[in-house]
C-alpha positions as YAML, in Angstrom:
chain: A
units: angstrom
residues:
- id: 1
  name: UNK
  ca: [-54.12, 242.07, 18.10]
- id: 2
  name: UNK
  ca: [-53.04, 243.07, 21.58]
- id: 3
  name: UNK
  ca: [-50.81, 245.87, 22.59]
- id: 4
  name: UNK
  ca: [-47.68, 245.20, 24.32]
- id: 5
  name: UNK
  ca: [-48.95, 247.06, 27.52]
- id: 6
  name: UNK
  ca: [-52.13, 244.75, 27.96]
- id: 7
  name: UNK
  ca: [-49.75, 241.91, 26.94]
- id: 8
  name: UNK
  ca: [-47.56, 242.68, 30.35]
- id: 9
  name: UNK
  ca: [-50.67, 243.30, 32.06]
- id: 10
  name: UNK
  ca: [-51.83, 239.03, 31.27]
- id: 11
  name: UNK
  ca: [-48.31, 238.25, 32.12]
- id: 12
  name: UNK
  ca: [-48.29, 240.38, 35.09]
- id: 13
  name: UNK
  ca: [-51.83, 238.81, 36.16]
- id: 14
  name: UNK
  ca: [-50.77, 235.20, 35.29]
- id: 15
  name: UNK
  ca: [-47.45, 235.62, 37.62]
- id: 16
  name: UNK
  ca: [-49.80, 237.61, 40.74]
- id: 17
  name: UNK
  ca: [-52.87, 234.53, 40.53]
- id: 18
  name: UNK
  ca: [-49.91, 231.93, 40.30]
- id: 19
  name: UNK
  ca: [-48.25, 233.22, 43.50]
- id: 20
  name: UNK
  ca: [-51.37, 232.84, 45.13]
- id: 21
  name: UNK
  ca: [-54.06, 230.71, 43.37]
- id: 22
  name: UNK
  ca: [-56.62, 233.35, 44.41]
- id: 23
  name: UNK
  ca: [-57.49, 236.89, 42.66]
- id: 24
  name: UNK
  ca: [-55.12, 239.58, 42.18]
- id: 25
  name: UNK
  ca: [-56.29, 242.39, 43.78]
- id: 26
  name: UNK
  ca: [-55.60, 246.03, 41.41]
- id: 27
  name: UNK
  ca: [-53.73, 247.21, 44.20]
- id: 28
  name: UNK
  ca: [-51.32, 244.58, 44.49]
- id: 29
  name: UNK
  ca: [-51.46, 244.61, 40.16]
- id: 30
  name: UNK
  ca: [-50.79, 248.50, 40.50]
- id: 31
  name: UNK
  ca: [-47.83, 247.81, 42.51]
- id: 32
  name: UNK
  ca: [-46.49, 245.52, 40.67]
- id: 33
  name: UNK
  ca: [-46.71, 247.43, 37.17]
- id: 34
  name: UNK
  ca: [-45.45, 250.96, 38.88]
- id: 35
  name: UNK
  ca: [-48.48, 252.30, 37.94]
- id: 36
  name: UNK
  ca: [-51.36, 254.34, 39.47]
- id: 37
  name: UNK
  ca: [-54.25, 252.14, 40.36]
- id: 38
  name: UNK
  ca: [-57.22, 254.22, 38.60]
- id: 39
  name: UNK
  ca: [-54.85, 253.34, 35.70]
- id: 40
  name: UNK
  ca: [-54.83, 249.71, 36.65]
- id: 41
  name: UNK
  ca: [-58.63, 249.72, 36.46]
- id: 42
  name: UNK
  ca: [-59.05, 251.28, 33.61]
- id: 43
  name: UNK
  ca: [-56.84, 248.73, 31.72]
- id: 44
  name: UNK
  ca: [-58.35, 245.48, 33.47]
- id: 45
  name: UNK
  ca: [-61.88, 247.12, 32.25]
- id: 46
  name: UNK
  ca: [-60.76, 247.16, 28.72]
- id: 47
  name: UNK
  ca: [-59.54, 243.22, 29.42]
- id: 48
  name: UNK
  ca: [-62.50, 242.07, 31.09]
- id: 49
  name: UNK
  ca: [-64.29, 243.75, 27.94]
- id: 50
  name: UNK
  ca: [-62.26, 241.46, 25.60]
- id: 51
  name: UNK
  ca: [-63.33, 238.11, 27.79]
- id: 52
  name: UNK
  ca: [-58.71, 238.14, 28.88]
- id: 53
  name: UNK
  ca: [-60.07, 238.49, 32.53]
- id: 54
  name: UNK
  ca: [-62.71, 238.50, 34.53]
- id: 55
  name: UNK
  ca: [-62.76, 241.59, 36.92]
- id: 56
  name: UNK
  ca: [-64.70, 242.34, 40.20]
- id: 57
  name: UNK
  ca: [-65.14, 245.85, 41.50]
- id: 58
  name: UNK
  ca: [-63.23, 245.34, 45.02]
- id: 59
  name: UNK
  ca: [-62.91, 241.50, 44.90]
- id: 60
  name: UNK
  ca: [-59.98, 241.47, 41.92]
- id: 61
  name: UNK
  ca: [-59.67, 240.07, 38.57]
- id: 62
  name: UNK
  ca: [-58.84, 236.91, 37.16]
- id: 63
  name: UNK
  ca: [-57.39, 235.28, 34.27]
- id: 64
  name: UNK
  ca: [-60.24, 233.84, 31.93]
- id: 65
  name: UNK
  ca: [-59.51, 230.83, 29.61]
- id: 66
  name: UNK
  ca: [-59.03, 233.09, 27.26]
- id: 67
  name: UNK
  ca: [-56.21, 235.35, 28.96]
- id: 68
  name: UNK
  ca: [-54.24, 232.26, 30.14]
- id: 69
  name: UNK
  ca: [-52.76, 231.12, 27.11]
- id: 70
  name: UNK
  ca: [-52.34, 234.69, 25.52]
- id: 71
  name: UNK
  ca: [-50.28, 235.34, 28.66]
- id: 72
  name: UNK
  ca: [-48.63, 231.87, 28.80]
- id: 73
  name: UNK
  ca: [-47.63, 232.70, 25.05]
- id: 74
  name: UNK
  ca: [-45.62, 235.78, 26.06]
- id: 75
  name: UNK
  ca: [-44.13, 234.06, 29.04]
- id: 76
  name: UNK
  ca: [-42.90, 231.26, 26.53]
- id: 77
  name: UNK
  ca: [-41.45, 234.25, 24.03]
- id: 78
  name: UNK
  ca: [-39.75, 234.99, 27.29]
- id: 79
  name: UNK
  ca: [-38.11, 232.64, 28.54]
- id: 80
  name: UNK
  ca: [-37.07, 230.98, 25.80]
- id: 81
  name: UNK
  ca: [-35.85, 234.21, 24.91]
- id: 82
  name: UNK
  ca: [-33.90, 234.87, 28.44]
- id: 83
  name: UNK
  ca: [-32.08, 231.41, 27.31]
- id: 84
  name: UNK
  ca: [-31.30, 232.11, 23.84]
- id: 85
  name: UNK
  ca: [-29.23, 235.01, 24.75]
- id: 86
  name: UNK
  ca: [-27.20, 234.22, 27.45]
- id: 87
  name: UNK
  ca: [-26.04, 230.95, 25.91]
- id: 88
  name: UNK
  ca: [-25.86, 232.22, 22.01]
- id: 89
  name: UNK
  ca: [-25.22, 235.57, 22.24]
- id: 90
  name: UNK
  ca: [-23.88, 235.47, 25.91]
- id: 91
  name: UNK
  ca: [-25.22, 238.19, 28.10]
- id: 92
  name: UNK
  ca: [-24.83, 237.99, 31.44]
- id: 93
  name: UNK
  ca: [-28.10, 236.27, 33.19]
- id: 94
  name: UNK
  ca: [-28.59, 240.01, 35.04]
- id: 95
  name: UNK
  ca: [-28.80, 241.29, 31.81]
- id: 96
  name: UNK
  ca: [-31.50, 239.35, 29.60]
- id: 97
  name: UNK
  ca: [-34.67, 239.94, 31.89]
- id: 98
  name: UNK
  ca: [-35.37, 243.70, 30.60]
- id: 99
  name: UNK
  ca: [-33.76, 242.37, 27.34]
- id: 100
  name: UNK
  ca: [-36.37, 240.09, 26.53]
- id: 101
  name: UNK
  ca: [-39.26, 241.85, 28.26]
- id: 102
  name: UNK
  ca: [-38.48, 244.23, 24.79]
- id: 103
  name: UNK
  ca: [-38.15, 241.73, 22.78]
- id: 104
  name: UNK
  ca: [-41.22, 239.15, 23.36]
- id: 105
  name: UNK
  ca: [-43.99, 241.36, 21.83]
- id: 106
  name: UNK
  ca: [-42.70, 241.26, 19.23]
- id: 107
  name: UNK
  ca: [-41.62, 237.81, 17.54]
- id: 108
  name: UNK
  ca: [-44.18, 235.20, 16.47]
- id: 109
  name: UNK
  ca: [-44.92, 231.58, 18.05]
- id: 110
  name: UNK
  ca: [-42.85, 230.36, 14.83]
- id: 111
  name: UNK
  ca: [-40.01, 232.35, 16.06]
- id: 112
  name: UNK
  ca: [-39.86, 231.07, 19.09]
- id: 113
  name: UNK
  ca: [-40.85, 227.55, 18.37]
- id: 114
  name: UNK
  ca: [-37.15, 227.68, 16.21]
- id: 115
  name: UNK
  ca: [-35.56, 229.08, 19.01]
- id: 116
  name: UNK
  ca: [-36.18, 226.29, 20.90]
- id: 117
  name: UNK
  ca: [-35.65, 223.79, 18.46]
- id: 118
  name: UNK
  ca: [-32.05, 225.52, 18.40]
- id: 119
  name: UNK
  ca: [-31.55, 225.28, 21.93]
- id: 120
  name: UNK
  ca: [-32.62, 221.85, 22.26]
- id: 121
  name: UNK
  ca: [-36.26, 222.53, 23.34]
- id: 122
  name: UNK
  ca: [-35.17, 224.03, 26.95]
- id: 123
  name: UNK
  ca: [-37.10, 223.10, 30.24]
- id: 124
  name: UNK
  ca: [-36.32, 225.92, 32.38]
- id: 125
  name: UNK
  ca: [-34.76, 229.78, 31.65]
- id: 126
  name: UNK
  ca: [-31.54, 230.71, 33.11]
- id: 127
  name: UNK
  ca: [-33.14, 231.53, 36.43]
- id: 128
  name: UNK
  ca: [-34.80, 228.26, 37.12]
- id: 129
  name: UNK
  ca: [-38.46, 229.75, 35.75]
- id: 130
  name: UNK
  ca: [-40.44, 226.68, 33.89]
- id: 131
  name: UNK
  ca: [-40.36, 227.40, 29.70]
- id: 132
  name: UNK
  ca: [-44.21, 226.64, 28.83]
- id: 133
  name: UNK
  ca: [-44.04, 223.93, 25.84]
- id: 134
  name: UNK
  ca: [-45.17, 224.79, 22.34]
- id: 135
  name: UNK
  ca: [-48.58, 223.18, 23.51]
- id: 136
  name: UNK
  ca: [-48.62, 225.89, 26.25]
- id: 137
  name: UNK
  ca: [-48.36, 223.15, 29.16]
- id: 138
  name: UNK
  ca: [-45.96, 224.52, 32.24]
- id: 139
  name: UNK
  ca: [-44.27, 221.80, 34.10]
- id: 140
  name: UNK
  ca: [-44.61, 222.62, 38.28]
- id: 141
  name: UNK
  ca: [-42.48, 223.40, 40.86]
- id: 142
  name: UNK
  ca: [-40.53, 220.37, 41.51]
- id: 143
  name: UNK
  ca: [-40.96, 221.45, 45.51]
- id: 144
  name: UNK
  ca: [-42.22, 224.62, 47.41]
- id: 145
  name: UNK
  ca: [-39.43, 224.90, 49.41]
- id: 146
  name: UNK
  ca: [-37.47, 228.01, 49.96]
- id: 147
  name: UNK
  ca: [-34.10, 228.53, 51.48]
- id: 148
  name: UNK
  ca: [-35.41, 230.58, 53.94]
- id: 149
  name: UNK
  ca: [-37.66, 226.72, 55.11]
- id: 150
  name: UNK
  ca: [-34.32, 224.90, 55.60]
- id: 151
  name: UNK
  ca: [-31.98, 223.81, 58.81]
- id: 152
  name: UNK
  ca: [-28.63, 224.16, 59.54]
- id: 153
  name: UNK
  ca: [-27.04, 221.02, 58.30]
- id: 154
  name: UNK
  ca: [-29.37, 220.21, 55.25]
- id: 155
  name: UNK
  ca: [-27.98, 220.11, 51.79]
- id: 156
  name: UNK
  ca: [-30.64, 221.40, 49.13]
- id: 157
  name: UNK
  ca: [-30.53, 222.14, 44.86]
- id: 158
  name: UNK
  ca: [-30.99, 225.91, 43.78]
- id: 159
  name: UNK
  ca: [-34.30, 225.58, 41.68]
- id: 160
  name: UNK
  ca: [-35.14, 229.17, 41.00]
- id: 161
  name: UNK
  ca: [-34.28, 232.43, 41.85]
- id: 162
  name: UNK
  ca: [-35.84, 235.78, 41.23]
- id: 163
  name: UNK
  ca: [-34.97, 237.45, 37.96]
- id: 164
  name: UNK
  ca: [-36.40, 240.54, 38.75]
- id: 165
  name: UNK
  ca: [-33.24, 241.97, 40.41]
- id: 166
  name: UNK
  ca: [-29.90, 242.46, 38.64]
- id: 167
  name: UNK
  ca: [-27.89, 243.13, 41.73]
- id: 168
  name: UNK
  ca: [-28.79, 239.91, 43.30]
- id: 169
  name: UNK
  ca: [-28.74, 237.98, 40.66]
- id: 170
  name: UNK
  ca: [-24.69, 239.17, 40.06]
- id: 171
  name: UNK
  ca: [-24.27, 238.54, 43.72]
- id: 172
  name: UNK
  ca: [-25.25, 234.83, 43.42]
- id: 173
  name: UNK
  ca: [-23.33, 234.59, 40.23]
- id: 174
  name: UNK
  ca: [-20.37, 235.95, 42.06]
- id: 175
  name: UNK
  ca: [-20.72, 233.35, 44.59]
- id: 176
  name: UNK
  ca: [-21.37, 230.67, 42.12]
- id: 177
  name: UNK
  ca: [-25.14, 230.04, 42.72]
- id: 178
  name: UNK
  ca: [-26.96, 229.56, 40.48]
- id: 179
  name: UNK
  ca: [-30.17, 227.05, 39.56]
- id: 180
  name: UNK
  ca: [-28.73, 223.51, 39.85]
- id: 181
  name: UNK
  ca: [-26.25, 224.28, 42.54]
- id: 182
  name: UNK
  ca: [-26.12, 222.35, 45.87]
- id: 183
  name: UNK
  ca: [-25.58, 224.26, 49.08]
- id: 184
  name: UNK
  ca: [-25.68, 223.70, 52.55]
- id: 185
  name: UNK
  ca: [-27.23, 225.74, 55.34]
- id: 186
  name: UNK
  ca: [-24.28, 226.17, 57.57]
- id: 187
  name: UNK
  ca: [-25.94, 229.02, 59.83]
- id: 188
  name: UNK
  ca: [-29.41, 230.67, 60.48]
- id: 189
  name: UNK
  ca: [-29.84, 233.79, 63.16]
- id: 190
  name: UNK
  ca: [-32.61, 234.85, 65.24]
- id: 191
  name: UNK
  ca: [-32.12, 238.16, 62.88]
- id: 192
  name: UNK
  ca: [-32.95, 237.25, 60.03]
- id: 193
  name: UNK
  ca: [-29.72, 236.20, 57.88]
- id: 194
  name: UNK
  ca: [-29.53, 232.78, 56.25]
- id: 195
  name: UNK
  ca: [-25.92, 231.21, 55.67]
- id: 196
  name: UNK
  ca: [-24.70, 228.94, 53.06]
- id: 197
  name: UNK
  ca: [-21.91, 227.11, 51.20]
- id: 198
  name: UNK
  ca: [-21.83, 225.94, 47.64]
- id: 199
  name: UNK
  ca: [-20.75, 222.46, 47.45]
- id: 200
  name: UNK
  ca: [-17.38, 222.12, 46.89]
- id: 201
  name: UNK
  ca: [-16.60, 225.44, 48.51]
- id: 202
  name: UNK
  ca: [-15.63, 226.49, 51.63]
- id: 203
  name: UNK
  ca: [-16.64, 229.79, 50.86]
- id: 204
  name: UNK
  ca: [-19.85, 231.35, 53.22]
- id: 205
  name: UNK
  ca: [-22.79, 233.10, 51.61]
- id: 206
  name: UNK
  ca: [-25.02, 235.20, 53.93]
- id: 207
  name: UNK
  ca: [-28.46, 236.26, 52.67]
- id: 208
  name: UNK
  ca: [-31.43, 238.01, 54.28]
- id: 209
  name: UNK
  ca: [-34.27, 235.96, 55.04]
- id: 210
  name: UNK
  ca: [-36.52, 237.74, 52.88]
- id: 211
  name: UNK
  ca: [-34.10, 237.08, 49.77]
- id: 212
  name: UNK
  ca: [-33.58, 233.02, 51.03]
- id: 213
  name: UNK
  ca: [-37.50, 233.09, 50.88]
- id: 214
  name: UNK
  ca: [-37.02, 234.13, 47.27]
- id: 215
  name: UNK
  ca: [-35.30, 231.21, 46.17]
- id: 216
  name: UNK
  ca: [-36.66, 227.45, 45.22]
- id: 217
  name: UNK
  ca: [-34.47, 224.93, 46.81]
- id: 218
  name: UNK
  ca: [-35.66, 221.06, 46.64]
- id: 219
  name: UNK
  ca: [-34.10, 219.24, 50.20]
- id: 220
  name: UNK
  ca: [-31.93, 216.34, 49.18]
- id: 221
  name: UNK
  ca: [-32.83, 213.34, 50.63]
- id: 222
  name: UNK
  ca: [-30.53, 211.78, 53.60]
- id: 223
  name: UNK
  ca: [-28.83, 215.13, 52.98]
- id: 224
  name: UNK
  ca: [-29.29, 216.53, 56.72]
- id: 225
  name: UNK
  ca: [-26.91, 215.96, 59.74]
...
């Protein structure tokens, strides 16, 4: 049996080496965690000694086949149960990220294979984020875009957006944005600010570049002016 805390480090790990396809670095891991980094390495030591990861001394460490689907197990108890509560028990989608990151350690792949079932065997959370499939398989990205990537005049689908932060994620709601919406990119500026409008709206949303780079968006074809 794991702990919780080297459970959230695979996670943690799995969500670094995804963003980049290339070794997490325990600085950037550190960072991530809010930890200190000599605590960082003495954790990914203990991993590496249990064949999770495999760890170089100033080169980074790595998921081993052994860590992936440990961590892609968690990430499934996750999602599935950031779903389950905002459409059974009906938190608000700022809400269920901290919710379920106390809650996944500690039901059992049965558990959440009948939450699914329930649910109707989900595809994505409520943020966008793939649910891995009882088989651990995780369905890609259907694009790589960002908001931030698009021109004034093109008309794009909200895919994902970070759940990491409840204040944006009540600003989008506010606004009605949400995974699945359409928008168009009505403005950018040479500082920085991205401007949209939910379809069917005439409302304007402003964000900062560095939230629009956040945020999937797949480009609808013949959608651009």
């Amino acid at each position: 049996m794991l702990s919780a805390i080297m459970e959230d480090y695979l996670k943690a790990i799995y969500y670094l080496q995804d963003e980049t396809d290339e070794r997490v670095r325990t600085s950037t891991l550190a960072e991530y965690m809010d930890v200190e980094q000599p605590s960082v390495t003495s954790m990914v030591k203990k991993l590496a000694e249990r064949d999770f990861v495999h760890y170089e001394p100033y080169k980074g460490v790595v998921l081993t086949e052994t860590g992936i689907p440990v961590a892609l197990e968690i990430i499934r108890h996750h999602r599935l149960l950031e779903r389950y509560l905002t459409e059974r028990l009906e938190y608000d989608w700022a809400e269920v990220h901290d919710e379920a990151d106390r809650l996944e350690h500690h039901i059992s792949n049965q558990f959440a294979d009948r939450i699914a079932e329930q649910l109707g065997d989900p595809a994505v959370d409520p943020h966008g984020d793939p649910i891995p499939t009882a088989d651990l398989d995780v369905s890609p990205p259907q694009s790589g875009e960002t908001l931030a990537d698009q021109q004034v005049g093109d008309k794009v689908r909200i895919e994902r957006v970070p759940d990491n932060d409840p204040d944006l994620l009540r600003y989008l709601s506010e606004h009605g944005i949400t995974p699945t919406t359409v928008v168009e990119i009505v403005e950018t500026t040479s500082f920085g600010m991205v401007t949209l409008v939910p379809d069917g709206t005439d409302e304007r949303v402003a964000l900062p570049e560095e939230v629009a780079r956040s945020i999937s968006a797949q480009t609808l074809a013949g959608a651009s002016n």
